[in-house]
Amino acid sequence: MKINKLSKFIIVIYIITLIFWAVFNFLSGWKSLLEGPAFNYLLTPFLVFMTVLPLIGGLIGIYNSIRWGGWKSSVGRSLLCMSLGLITWSGGMVIWNYYLFFTTISVPYPSFADVSFMLSWPLWTIGAIFLSIAAGANLGIKNLKGKVFLLIIPIIISAFSYYFLVVLARQGMVSTYDNILKTFFDLAYPIGDVVILTIAALVFGLSYKYLGGKYRIAIYFILAGFMMNYFADFTFSYTTTLGTYYNGSLSDILFVTAMALLSVGVAGFVLPDYKNKKFSIIDSNTVDNNSIFHQILVTIIKKQESVIGLSAWYEANNVSGLIIDQAHNLASFSGSGKEAIDRLVFRYEELFGKASRAVCKEAVRDLTVRMQPEEIPDSLK
C-alpha cells in the first residue's frame, strides 16, 4: 500500500495530536489539569484533534466505499461500516467534550457519550466480517487447522479478556447495584472488546496464507487498529476503576492511535482512476456464449464484482487481450482463452493476493470440472 495524500494527512494530524498530548503531560506532571494555560492551549486542542481525526477518517472511508460500489460489494460494505464506526466514535468524543467544557463533570462515565462510542462496535464488527471475505478468511475455515483455530481463538481471547478487563481492570467485579446505565456499560464494554478482538484475530489468523496484493497493508492497519482499541479500553477501564484516569492520560493517546490506524486503513483503499480507458461495445451475436472460456471469463468477473464492485470490470478492462462490455455483462478475448484467463486472474491477484485467486477458482469450479486437465488455465488448477 502506497501512502497516499489522504493517509499522509491523517498521519500529520496524529503527529500533531501526539505532540499536544506529550507536552501537556510533561507540563502537568502526568495528572489531571482542568484550568490554566496547559488546559486551554494543550489539552483542549488535543481533545479537539482526538475528535476530528476519526471524523476525517470516516468521511474518507465513506468516499472510498462509494468508489468500491458501496453496499453492492463486500469491500464497499466493509469500508462503509468501518467508516460509520469511526464517525460514531467521533460523535462520542463530541458529547464527552461537551460534558468537560460546559459542565462540571470531568469524567462523564457513564453518559450518552458511551452510547455513541458503543454504536461503533457493531459497525466495526459487521465491517470486519465483510472484510474477511476480501482477505480470504472464509477460505481458511475450510481446512482442519482453520476449524481448530476458529474454535480455540474465541476461548483464549475470552479467558484473556476476562482476566484483564474484569479481574484486573474492574477488580473482579461488575457493578449490579449502581444505576442501570453504569451496570449496562460495565457489562457491554468487556463483551464488545472480546467480540472485536476475536474477529480481528480470526481474520488475521485465517487469512494470512491467502492475503496479499496492494491492499494487504491497509487491512493490517485496520486489524492493528482493532487491537490497539482493545488495549486502550483496557487502560481506560483499569484507570477509571482505580480512580487515576484523567483527560489526556495514557488511555486517550492509545485511543487516538487506534483511530489513526483505522483511519489510515480505510483511507488506504484508494482505487486508481479508471476513466482513461472506456469499455467496448460487443455485438452479442459475435460472442460464443457456449464457449467454456467465455463462460469462465464472465463468471470470474461477476464473482469478483460481488467482492470488489465495478472495479472488477475496470480491472478486467485493463487486461491485454480482453474485450469488456460492462453495460451488457459481456466479455470476449483475442488469442488463447487459457492465457487470457490467466492474465485476468493475475490482475485480480495483484489486489488481494491468493485470496483473489481462490475466489476465482471457487467461482468456476463447476465449469472447470467439465474440462480436460490440459484445457484448464494454470491459475485455476
mmCIF file of C-alpha atoms in Angstrom:
data_model
loop_
_atom_site.group_PDB
_atom_site.id
_atom_site.type_symbol
_atom_site.label_atom_id
_atom_site.label_comp_id
_atom_site.label_asym_id
_atom_site.label_seq_id
_atom_site.Cartn_x
_atom_site.Cartn_y
_atom_site.Cartn_z
ATOM 1 C CA MET A 1 0.000 0.000 0.000
ATOM 2 C CA LYS A 2 1.415 3.337 -1.053
ATOM 3 C CA ILE A 3 0.883 6.106 1.461
ATOM 4 C CA ASN A 4 -1.492 8.387 -0.440
ATOM 5 C CA LYS A 5 -2.077 12.067 0.277
ATOM 6 C CA LEU A 6 -5.154 11.433 2.421
ATOM 7 C CA SER A 7 -3.299 8.884 4.551
ATOM 8 C CA LYS A 8 -0.405 11.324 4.949
ATOM 9 C CA PHE A 9 -2.881 13.998 6.056
ATOM 10 C CA ILE A 10 -4.238 11.670 8.754
ATOM 11 C CA ILE A 11 -0.704 10.818 9.888
ATOM 12 C CA VAL A 12 0.147 14.536 10.165
ATOM 13 C CA ILE A 13 -2.954 15.116 12.326
ATOM 14 C CA TYR A 14 -1.933 12.165 14.508
ATOM 15 C CA ILE A 15 1.599 13.529 14.984
ATOM 16 C CA ILE A 16 0.257 16.976 15.911
ATOM 17 C CA THR A 17 -2.151 15.363 18.385
ATOM 18 C CA LEU A 18 0.695 13.317 19.861
ATOM 19 C CA ILE A 19 2.786 16.462 20.358
ATOM 20 C CA PHE A 20 -0.035 18.254 22.193
ATOM 21 C CA TRP A 21 -0.503 15.186 24.405
ATOM 22 C CA ALA A 22 3.199 14.815 25.219
ATOM 23 C CA VAL A 23 3.732 18.492 26.051
ATOM 24 C CA PHE A 24 0.573 18.622 28.178
ATOM 25 C CA ASN A 25 1.622 15.640 30.276
ATOM 26 C CA PHE A 26 5.167 16.970 30.613
ATOM 27 C CA LEU A 27 3.875 20.273 31.999
ATOM 28 C CA SER A 28 1.078 18.787 34.113
ATOM 29 C CA GLY A 29 3.264 16.097 35.666
ATOM 30 C CA TRP A 30 1.021 13.286 34.393
ATOM 31 C CA LYS A 31 -2.011 14.345 36.395
ATOM 32 C CA SER A 32 -5.401 15.979 35.895
ATOM 33 C CA LEU A 33 -5.355 19.637 34.977
ATOM 34 C CA LEU A 34 -8.639 21.359 34.087
ATOM 35 C CA GLU A 35 -7.667 25.014 34.116
ATOM 36 C CA GLY A 36 -4.827 27.328 33.210
ATOM 37 C CA PRO A 37 -2.694 27.704 30.052
ATOM 38 C CA ALA A 38 -1.893 23.985 29.779
ATOM 39 C CA PHE A 39 -5.602 23.165 29.749
ATOM 40 C CA ASN A 40 -6.544 25.940 27.336
ATOM 41 C CA TYR A 41 -3.678 25.643 24.859
ATOM 42 C CA LEU A 42 -2.648 21.990 25.095
ATOM 43 C CA LEU A 43 -5.368 19.702 26.462
ATOM 44 C CA THR A 44 -8.233 21.436 24.660
ATOM 45 C CA PRO A 45 -6.555 21.218 21.205
ATOM 46 C CA PHE A 46 -5.601 17.611 21.966
ATOM 47 C CA LEU A 47 -9.224 16.675 22.678
ATOM 48 C CA VAL A 48 -10.395 18.555 19.576
ATOM 49 C CA PHE A 49 -7.913 16.690 17.362
ATOM 50 C CA MET A 50 -8.926 13.462 19.117
ATOM 51 C CA THR A 51 -12.473 14.201 17.940
ATOM 52 C CA VAL A 52 -11.652 15.392 14.432
ATOM 53 C CA LEU A 53 -9.207 12.634 13.440
ATOM 54 C CA PRO A 54 -11.723 9.728 13.327
ATOM 55 C CA LEU A 55 -14.299 12.027 11.708
ATOM 56 C CA ILE A 56 -11.913 12.771 8.841
ATOM 57 C CA GLY A 57 -11.014 9.091 8.550
ATOM 58 C CA GLY A 58 -14.689 8.160 8.462
ATOM 59 C CA LEU A 59 -15.516 10.665 5.717
ATOM 60 C CA ILE A 60 -12.573 9.482 3.614
ATOM 61 C CA GLY A 61 -13.663 5.888 4.164
ATOM 62 C CA ILE A 62 -17.222 6.631 3.015
ATOM 63 C CA TYR A 63 -15.856 8.198 -0.167
ATOM 64 C CA ASN A 64 -13.705 5.122 -0.799
ATOM 65 C CA SER A 65 -16.685 2.883 -0.046
ATOM 66 C CA ILE A 66 -18.689 4.583 -2.792
ATOM 67 C CA ARG A 67 -15.811 4.011 -5.236
ATOM 68 C CA TRP A 68 -15.851 0.301 -4.321
ATOM 69 C CA GLY A 69 -19.578 0.014 -5.042
ATOM 70 C CA GLY A 70 -20.998 0.876 -1.640
ATOM 71 C CA TRP A 71 -23.402 -1.744 -0.353
ATOM 72 C CA LYS A 72 -23.163 -3.691 -3.630
ATOM 73 C CA SER A 73 -19.756 -5.213 -2.857
ATOM 74 C CA SER A 74 -18.099 -6.844 0.144
ATOM 75 C CA VAL A 75 -15.258 -4.319 0.256
ATOM 76 C CA GLY A 76 -17.690 -1.419 -0.161
ATOM 77 C CA ARG A 77 -19.876 -2.676 2.680
ATOM 78 C CA SER A 78 -16.830 -3.212 4.887
ATOM 79 C CA LEU A 79 -15.485 0.298 4.322
ATOM 80 C CA LEU A 80 -18.918 1.839 4.843
ATOM 81 C CA CYS A 81 -19.489 0.103 8.186
ATOM 82 C CA MET A 82 -15.995 0.826 9.478
ATOM 83 C CA SER A 83 -16.231 4.461 8.414
ATOM 84 C CA LEU A 84 -19.593 4.906 10.121
ATOM 85 C CA GLY A 85 -17.991 3.333 13.204
ATOM 86 C CA LEU A 86 -15.265 5.984 13.136
ATOM 87 C CA ILE A 87 -17.866 8.732 12.798
ATOM 88 C CA THR A 88 -19.985 7.452 15.697
ATOM 89 C CA TRP A 89 -16.830 7.213 17.831
ATOM 90 C CA SER A 90 -16.100 10.827 16.934
ATOM 91 C CA GLY A 91 -19.678 11.628 17.964
ATOM 92 C CA GLY A 92 -18.937 10.106 21.356
ATOM 93 C CA MET A 93 -15.999 12.471 21.727
ATOM 94 C CA VAL A 94 -18.223 15.444 20.865
ATOM 95 C CA ILE A 95 -20.544 14.510 23.733
ATOM 96 C CA TRP A 96 -17.594 13.816 26.063
ATOM 97 C CA ASN A 97 -16.082 17.213 25.298
ATOM 98 C CA TYR A 98 -19.422 18.913 25.888
ATOM 99 C CA TYR A 99 -19.539 17.493 29.410
ATOM 100 C CA LEU A 100 -15.931 18.510 30.031
ATOM 101 C CA PHE A 101 -16.074 22.031 28.596
ATOM 102 C CA PHE A 102 -19.605 23.109 29.506
ATOM 103 C CA THR A 103 -20.499 21.212 32.702
ATOM 104 C CA THR A 104 -18.798 20.394 35.988
ATOM 105 C CA ILE A 105 -18.367 16.710 35.034
ATOM 106 C CA SER A 106 -14.744 15.993 34.111
ATOM 107 C CA VAL A 107 -15.057 12.223 33.561
ATOM 108 C CA PRO A 108 -18.546 11.573 32.125
ATOM 109 C CA TYR A 109 -18.791 7.814 32.622
ATOM 110 C CA PRO A 110 -21.360 6.554 32.171
ATOM 111 C CA SER A 111 -23.029 9.088 29.898
ATOM 112 C CA PHE A 112 -24.581 9.442 26.473
ATOM 113 C CA ALA A 113 -21.040 9.619 25.125
ATOM 114 C CA ASP A 114 -20.770 5.894 25.844
ATOM 115 C CA VAL A 115 -23.886 5.250 23.766
ATOM 116 C CA SER A 116 -22.194 6.814 20.741
ATOM 117 C CA PHE A 117 -18.897 5.047 21.459
ATOM 118 C CA MET A 118 -20.642 1.691 21.622
ATOM 119 C CA LEU A 119 -22.546 2.241 18.381
ATOM 120 C CA SER A 120 -19.171 1.959 16.661
ATOM 121 C CA TRP A 121 -18.676 -1.606 17.882
ATOM 122 C CA PRO A 122 -21.432 -3.383 15.915
ATOM 123 C CA LEU A 123 -20.489 -1.299 12.879
ATOM 124 C CA TRP A 124 -16.825 -2.317 13.173
ATOM 125 C CA THR A 125 -17.847 -5.929 13.767
ATOM 126 C CA ILE A 126 -20.005 -6.036 10.638
ATOM 127 C CA GLY A 127 -17.278 -4.270 8.675
ATOM 128 C CA ALA A 128 -14.660 -6.788 9.805
ATOM 129 C CA ILE A 129 -16.904 -9.678 8.756
ATOM 130 C CA PHE A 130 -17.285 -8.249 5.242
ATOM 131 C CA LEU A 131 -13.555 -7.515 5.155
ATOM 132 C CA SER A 132 -12.830 -11.163 5.940
ATOM 133 C CA ILE A 133 -14.324 -12.120 2.558
ATOM 134 C CA ALA A 134 -11.818 -9.998 0.646
ATOM 135 C CA ALA A 135 -8.998 -11.133 2.949
ATOM 136 C CA GLY A 136 -9.773 -14.821 2.355
ATOM 137 C CA ALA A 137 -10.600 -15.718 5.958
ATOM 138 C CA ASN A 138 -13.602 -17.754 4.799
ATOM 139 C CA LEU A 139 -11.226 -19.883 2.729
ATOM 140 C CA GLY A 140 -9.065 -20.660 5.754
ATOM 141 C CA ILE A 141 -12.042 -22.171 7.589
ATOM 142 C CA LYS A 142 -12.292 -24.982 5.050
ATOM 143 C CA ASN A 143 -9.234 -26.876 6.303
ATOM 144 C CA LEU A 144 -8.823 -28.637 9.641
ATOM 145 C CA LYS A 145 -6.348 -26.121 11.038
ATOM 146 C CA GLY A 146 -8.775 -23.328 10.232
ATOM 147 C CA LYS A 147 -11.623 -25.095 12.030
ATOM 148 C CA VAL A 148 -9.456 -25.684 15.111
ATOM 149 C CA PHE A 149 -8.299 -22.059 15.034
ATOM 150 C CA LEU A 150 -11.919 -20.900 14.780
ATOM 151 C CA LEU A 151 -12.783 -22.947 17.872
ATOM 152 C CA ILE A 152 -9.771 -22.176 20.069
ATOM 153 C CA ILE A 153 -9.180 -18.455 19.471
ATOM 154 C CA PRO A 154 -12.520 -17.232 20.910
ATOM 155 C CA ILE A 155 -11.925 -19.326 24.052
ATOM 156 C CA ILE A 156 -8.385 -17.994 24.549
ATOM 157 C CA ILE A 157 -9.376 -14.377 23.953
ATOM 158 C CA SER A 158 -12.434 -14.684 26.208
ATOM 159 C CA ALA A 159 -10.297 -16.027 29.065
ATOM 160 C CA PHE A 160 -7.594 -13.422 28.452
ATOM 161 C CA SER A 161 -10.174 -10.629 28.300
ATOM 162 C CA TYR A 162 -11.998 -11.783 31.423
ATOM 163 C CA TYR A 163 -8.765 -11.597 33.378
ATOM 164 C CA PHE A 164 -7.619 -8.228 32.054
ATOM 165 C CA LEU A 165 -10.959 -6.440 31.642
ATOM 166 C CA VAL A 166 -12.866 -7.850 34.630
ATOM 167 C CA VAL A 167 -10.438 -9.349 37.165
ATOM 168 C CA LEU A 168 -7.638 -6.802 36.711
ATOM 169 C CA ALA A 169 -9.290 -3.681 35.285
ATOM 170 C CA ARG A 170 -12.507 -3.877 37.299
ATOM 171 C CA GLN A 171 -11.126 -5.624 40.381
ATOM 172 C CA GLY A 172 -13.133 -8.768 39.615
ATOM 173 C CA MET A 173 -16.486 -7.030 39.919
ATOM 174 C CA VAL A 174 -19.095 -5.644 37.571
ATOM 175 C CA SER A 175 -21.446 -3.310 39.364
ATOM 176 C CA THR A 176 -25.005 -4.550 39.872
ATOM 177 C CA TYR A 177 -26.133 -2.032 42.449
ATOM 178 C CA ASP A 178 -25.326 1.311 40.816
ATOM 179 C CA ASN A 179 -27.574 2.901 38.223
ATOM 180 C CA ILE A 180 -28.765 0.735 35.347
ATOM 181 C CA LEU A 181 -26.753 2.661 32.749
ATOM 182 C CA LYS A 182 -23.450 2.059 34.548
ATOM 183 C CA THR A 183 -24.262 -1.634 35.006
ATOM 184 C CA PHE A 184 -25.029 -1.951 31.303
ATOM 185 C CA PHE A 185 -21.766 -0.350 30.186
ATOM 186 C CA ASP A 186 -19.733 -2.276 32.777
ATOM 187 C CA LEU A 187 -21.009 -5.435 31.081
ATOM 188 C CA ALA A 188 -21.090 -4.215 27.493
ATOM 189 C CA TYR A 189 -17.549 -2.877 27.239
ATOM 190 C CA PRO A 190 -15.797 -6.190 28.082
ATOM 191 C CA ILE A 191 -18.158 -8.135 25.816
ATOM 192 C CA GLY A 192 -17.650 -5.713 22.941
ATOM 193 C CA ASP A 193 -13.879 -5.848 23.381
ATOM 194 C CA VAL A 194 -13.937 -9.643 23.236
ATOM 195 C CA VAL A 195 -16.025 -9.683 20.058
ATOM 196 C CA ILE A 196 -13.905 -7.139 18.191
ATOM 197 C CA LEU A 197 -10.549 -8.640 19.193
ATOM 198 C CA THR A 198 -11.780 -12.152 18.397
ATOM 199 C CA ILE A 199 -12.911 -11.183 14.908
ATOM 200 C CA ALA A 200 -9.660 -9.313 14.248
ATOM 201 C CA ALA A 201 -7.622 -12.334 15.376
ATOM 202 C CA LEU A 202 -9.736 -14.698 13.272
ATOM 203 C CA VAL A 203 -9.465 -12.538 10.154
ATOM 204 C CA PHE A 204 -5.679 -12.358 10.531
ATOM 205 C CA GLY A 205 -5.170 -15.989 11.527
ATOM 206 C CA LEU A 206 -7.442 -17.489 8.878
ATOM 207 C CA SER A 207 -6.325 -15.253 6.019
ATOM 208 C CA TYR A 208 -2.552 -14.939 6.452
ATOM 209 C CA LYS A 209 -1.899 -17.677 3.857
ATOM 210 C CA TYR A 210 -4.180 -16.031 1.309
ATOM 211 C CA LEU A 211 -3.951 -12.306 1.923
ATOM 212 C CA GLY A 212 -1.623 -10.326 -0.300
ATOM 213 C CA GLY A 213 -1.689 -7.734 -3.035
ATOM 214 C CA LYS A 214 -1.658 -3.961 -2.902
ATOM 215 C CA TYR A 215 -4.354 -3.698 -0.184
ATOM 216 C CA ARG A 216 -2.757 -6.140 2.265
ATOM 217 C CA ILE A 217 -1.109 -3.388 4.333
ATOM 218 C CA ALA A 218 -4.362 -1.408 4.521
ATOM 219 C CA ILE A 219 -6.083 -4.457 6.020
ATOM 220 C CA TYR A 220 -3.246 -4.910 8.514
ATOM 221 C CA PHE A 221 -3.652 -1.274 9.575
ATOM 222 C CA ILE A 222 -7.334 -1.918 10.285
ATOM 223 C CA LEU A 223 -6.641 -5.083 12.270
ATOM 224 C CA ALA A 224 -3.910 -3.276 14.232
ATOM 225 C CA GLY A 225 -6.428 -0.527 14.965
ATOM 226 C CA PHE A 226 -8.833 -3.048 16.482
ATOM 227 C CA MET A 227 -6.020 -4.467 18.600
ATOM 228 C CA MET A 228 -4.963 -1.016 19.810
ATOM 229 C CA ASN A 229 -8.572 -0.121 20.641
ATOM 230 C CA TYR A 230 -8.727 -3.222 22.845
ATOM 231 C CA PHE A 231 -5.696 -2.152 24.891
ATOM 232 C CA ALA A 232 -6.935 1.443 25.019
ATOM 233 C CA ASP A 233 -10.221 0.310 26.534
ATOM 234 C CA PHE A 234 -8.392 -1.940 28.990
ATOM 235 C CA THR A 235 -6.253 1.006 30.110
ATOM 236 C CA PHE A 236 -9.313 3.248 30.391
ATOM 237 C CA SER A 237 -11.244 0.640 32.408
ATOM 238 C CA TYR A 238 -8.289 -0.024 34.693
ATOM 239 C CA THR A 239 -7.586 3.647 35.435
ATOM 240 C CA THR A 240 -11.248 4.590 35.943
ATOM 241 C CA THR A 241 -11.599 1.692 38.401
ATOM 242 C CA LEU A 242 -8.555 2.891 40.356
ATOM 243 C CA GLY A 243 -9.695 6.496 40.071
ATOM 244 C CA THR A 244 -6.469 7.529 38.332
ATOM 245 C CA TYR A 245 -7.913 8.369 34.924
ATOM 246 C CA TYR A 246 -7.714 11.965 33.777
ATOM 247 C CA ASN A 247 -8.375 13.689 30.460
ATOM 248 C CA GLY A 248 -5.232 13.424 28.374
ATOM 249 C CA SER A 249 -3.950 10.287 30.114
ATOM 250 C CA LEU A 250 -2.278 7.258 28.517
ATOM 251 C CA SER A 251 -5.565 5.631 27.517
ATOM 252 C CA ASP A 252 -6.518 8.716 25.499
ATOM 253 C CA ILE A 253 -3.417 8.605 23.316
ATOM 254 C CA LEU A 254 -3.972 4.863 22.859
ATOM 255 C CA PHE A 255 -7.493 5.624 21.629
ATOM 256 C CA VAL A 256 -6.099 8.278 19.283
ATOM 257 C CA THR A 257 -3.578 5.744 17.958
ATOM 258 C CA ALA A 258 -6.350 3.201 17.398
ATOM 259 C CA MET A 259 -8.450 5.743 15.490
ATOM 260 C CA ALA A 260 -5.414 6.793 13.441
ATOM 261 C CA LEU A 261 -4.656 3.185 12.471
ATOM 262 C CA LEU A 262 -8.265 2.547 11.475
ATOM 263 C CA SER A 263 -8.415 5.830 9.554
ATOM 264 C CA VAL A 264 -5.195 5.172 7.637
ATOM 265 C CA GLY A 265 -6.511 1.683 6.902
ATOM 266 C CA VAL A 266 -9.791 2.800 5.324
ATOM 267 C CA ALA A 267 -8.006 5.680 3.571
ATOM 268 C CA GLY A 268 -5.629 3.136 2.024
ATOM 269 C CA PHE A 269 -8.398 1.582 -0.073
ATOM 270 C CA VAL A 270 -7.947 4.066 -2.892
ATOM 271 C CA LEU A 271 -8.851 2.848 -6.362
ATOM 272 C CA PRO A 272 -6.963 4.038 -9.449
ATOM 273 C CA ASP A 273 -8.586 6.401 -11.922
ATOM 274 C CA TYR A 274 -10.288 4.163 -14.477
ATOM 275 C CA LYS A 275 -11.657 6.981 -16.638
ATOM 276 C CA ASN A 276 -8.820 6.857 -19.154
ATOM 277 C CA LYS A 277 -9.932 3.572 -20.722
ATOM 278 C CA LYS A 278 -13.504 3.187 -21.938
ATOM 279 C CA PHE A 279 -15.430 -0.058 -22.156
ATOM 280 C CA SER A 280 -16.041 -1.669 -25.523
ATOM 281 C CA ILE A 281 -19.380 -2.440 -27.139
ATOM 282 C CA ILE A 282 -19.645 -6.105 -28.050
ATOM 283 C CA ASP A 283 -22.148 -7.484 -30.530
ATOM 284 C CA SER A 284 -23.644 -10.414 -28.622
ATOM 285 C CA ASN A 285 -24.059 -12.303 -31.900
ATOM 286 C CA THR A 286 -20.281 -12.415 -32.290
ATOM 287 C CA VAL A 287 -19.675 -13.991 -28.874
ATOM 288 C CA ASP A 288 -19.854 -17.738 -28.462
ATOM 289 C CA ASN A 289 -21.651 -17.842 -25.117
ATOM 290 C CA ASN A 290 -21.393 -21.624 -25.152
ATOM 291 C CA SER A 291 -17.608 -21.430 -25.170
ATOM 292 C CA ILE A 292 -16.282 -22.653 -21.840
ATOM 293 C CA PHE A 293 -13.635 -19.920 -21.818
ATOM 294 C CA HIS A 294 -16.205 -17.165 -22.354
ATOM 295 C CA GLN A 295 -18.318 -18.618 -19.542
ATOM 296 C CA ILE A 296 -15.312 -18.722 -17.221
ATOM 297 C CA LEU A 297 -14.381 -15.125 -18.038
ATOM 298 C CA VAL A 298 -17.822 -13.705 -17.298
ATOM 299 C CA THR A 299 -18.303 -15.896 -14.202
ATOM 300 C CA ILE A 300 -14.992 -14.760 -12.702
ATOM 301 C CA ILE A 301 -15.693 -11.087 -13.359
ATOM 302 C CA LYS A 302 -19.202 -11.267 -11.892
ATOM 303 C CA LYS A 303 -17.949 -13.084 -8.800
ATOM 304 C CA GLN A 304 -15.221 -10.514 -8.301
ATOM 305 C CA GLU A 305 -17.834 -7.784 -8.771
ATOM 306 C CA SER A 306 -19.660 -9.112 -5.706
ATOM 307 C CA VAL A 307 -16.427 -8.665 -3.722
ATOM 308 C CA ILE A 308 -14.849 -5.501 -5.143
ATOM 309 C CA GLY A 309 -17.695 -3.817 -7.045
ATOM 310 C CA LEU A 310 -17.458 -2.322 -10.534
ATOM 311 C CA SER A 311 -13.680 -2.226 -10.201
ATOM 312 C CA ALA A 312 -13.852 -5.908 -11.203
ATOM 313 C CA TRP A 313 -14.926 -4.826 -14.694
ATOM 314 C CA TYR A 314 -12.457 -1.946 -14.825
ATOM 315 C CA GLU A 315 -9.574 -4.206 -13.816
ATOM 316 C CA ALA A 316 -10.619 -6.746 -16.466
ATOM 317 C CA ASN A 317 -10.765 -3.918 -18.998
ATOM 318 C CA ASN A 318 -7.066 -3.264 -18.368
ATOM 319 C CA VAL A 319 -6.043 -6.849 -19.143
ATOM 320 C CA SER A 320 -4.405 -7.202 -22.539
ATOM 321 C CA GLY A 321 -6.334 -9.399 -24.947
ATOM 322 C CA LEU A 322 -9.677 -8.943 -23.175
ATOM 323 C CA ILE A 323 -12.634 -7.075 -24.648
ATOM 324 C CA ILE A 324 -15.050 -5.943 -21.946
ATOM 325 C CA ASP A 325 -18.621 -4.680 -22.368
ATOM 326 C CA GLN A 326 -19.711 -3.881 -18.818
ATOM 327 C CA ALA A 327 -23.057 -2.395 -19.882
ATOM 328 C CA HIS A 328 -24.202 -5.751 -21.267
ATOM 329 C CA ASN A 329 -22.165 -8.006 -18.935
ATOM 330 C CA LEU A 330 -20.194 -9.413 -21.845
ATOM 331 C CA ALA A 331 -16.535 -10.372 -22.146
ATOM 332 C CA SER A 332 -14.544 -11.672 -25.058
ATOM 333 C CA PHE A 333 -10.895 -12.303 -25.818
ATOM 334 C CA SER A 334 -8.392 -12.441 -28.619
ATOM 335 C CA GLY A 335 -5.826 -15.190 -28.897
ATOM 336 C CA SER A 336 -5.644 -18.025 -26.363
ATOM 337 C CA GLY A 337 -8.553 -18.316 -23.932
ATOM 338 C CA LYS A 338 -6.328 -20.029 -21.359
ATOM 339 C CA GLU A 339 -3.771 -17.240 -21.422
ATOM 340 C CA ALA A 340 -6.453 -14.547 -21.292
ATOM 341 C CA ILE A 341 -7.975 -16.111 -18.167
ATOM 342 C CA ASP A 342 -4.549 -16.451 -16.539
ATOM 343 C CA ARG A 343 -3.879 -12.753 -17.150
ATOM 344 C CA LEU A 344 -7.275 -11.845 -15.681
ATOM 345 C CA VAL A 345 -6.754 -13.923 -12.533
ATOM 346 C CA PHE A 346 -3.267 -12.478 -12.080
ATOM 347 C CA ARG A 347 -4.733 -8.973 -12.370
ATOM 348 C CA TYR A 348 -7.145 -9.687 -9.527
ATOM 349 C CA GLU A 349 -4.377 -11.357 -7.537
ATOM 350 C CA GLU A 350 -2.499 -8.049 -7.540
ATOM 351 C CA LEU A 351 -5.329 -6.590 -5.422
ATOM 352 C CA PHE A 352 -5.700 -9.102 -2.571
ATOM 353 C CA GLY A 353 -3.166 -11.840 -3.327
ATOM 354 C CA LYS A 354 -4.018 -15.530 -3.188
ATOM 355 C CA ALA A 355 -7.416 -14.676 -1.727
ATOM 356 C CA SER A 356 -8.447 -13.229 -5.101
ATOM 357 C CA ARG A 357 -7.193 -16.304 -6.947
ATOM 358 C CA ALA A 358 -9.063 -18.592 -4.556
ATOM 359 C CA VAL A 359 -12.269 -16.622 -5.178
ATOM 360 C CA CYS A 360 -11.798 -17.098 -8.926
ATOM 361 C CA LYS A 361 -11.167 -20.838 -8.594
ATOM 362 C CA GLU A 362 -14.179 -21.334 -6.353
ATOM 363 C CA ALA A 363 -16.435 -19.359 -8.698
ATOM 364 C CA VAL A 364 -15.718 -21.544 -11.746
ATOM 365 C CA ARG A 365 -15.271 -24.910 -10.060
ATOM 366 C CA ASP A 366 -18.444 -26.256 -11.700
ATOM 367 C CA LEU A 367 -17.081 -25.214 -15.091
ATOM 368 C CA THR A 368 -13.511 -26.471 -14.765
ATOM 369 C CA VAL A 369 -14.630 -29.976 -13.735
ATOM 370 C CA ARG A 370 -16.097 -30.320 -17.240
ATOM 371 C CA MET A 371 -12.747 -29.564 -18.878
ATOM 372 C CA GLN A 372 -9.828 -31.785 -19.745
ATOM 373 C CA PRO A 373 -6.830 -31.237 -17.427
ATOM 374 C CA GLU A 374 -4.747 -29.751 -20.230
ATOM 375 C CA GLU A 375 -7.516 -27.258 -21.049
ATOM 376 C CA ILE A 376 -7.737 -25.757 -17.554
ATOM 377 C CA PRO A 377 -5.852 -22.448 -17.181
ATOM 378 C CA ASP A 378 -2.868 -22.752 -14.837
ATOM 379 C CA SER A 379 -4.267 -20.101 -12.495
ATOM 380 C CA LEU A 380 -7.383 -22.209 -11.871
ATOM 381 C CA LYS A 381 -5.698 -25.549 -11.177
#
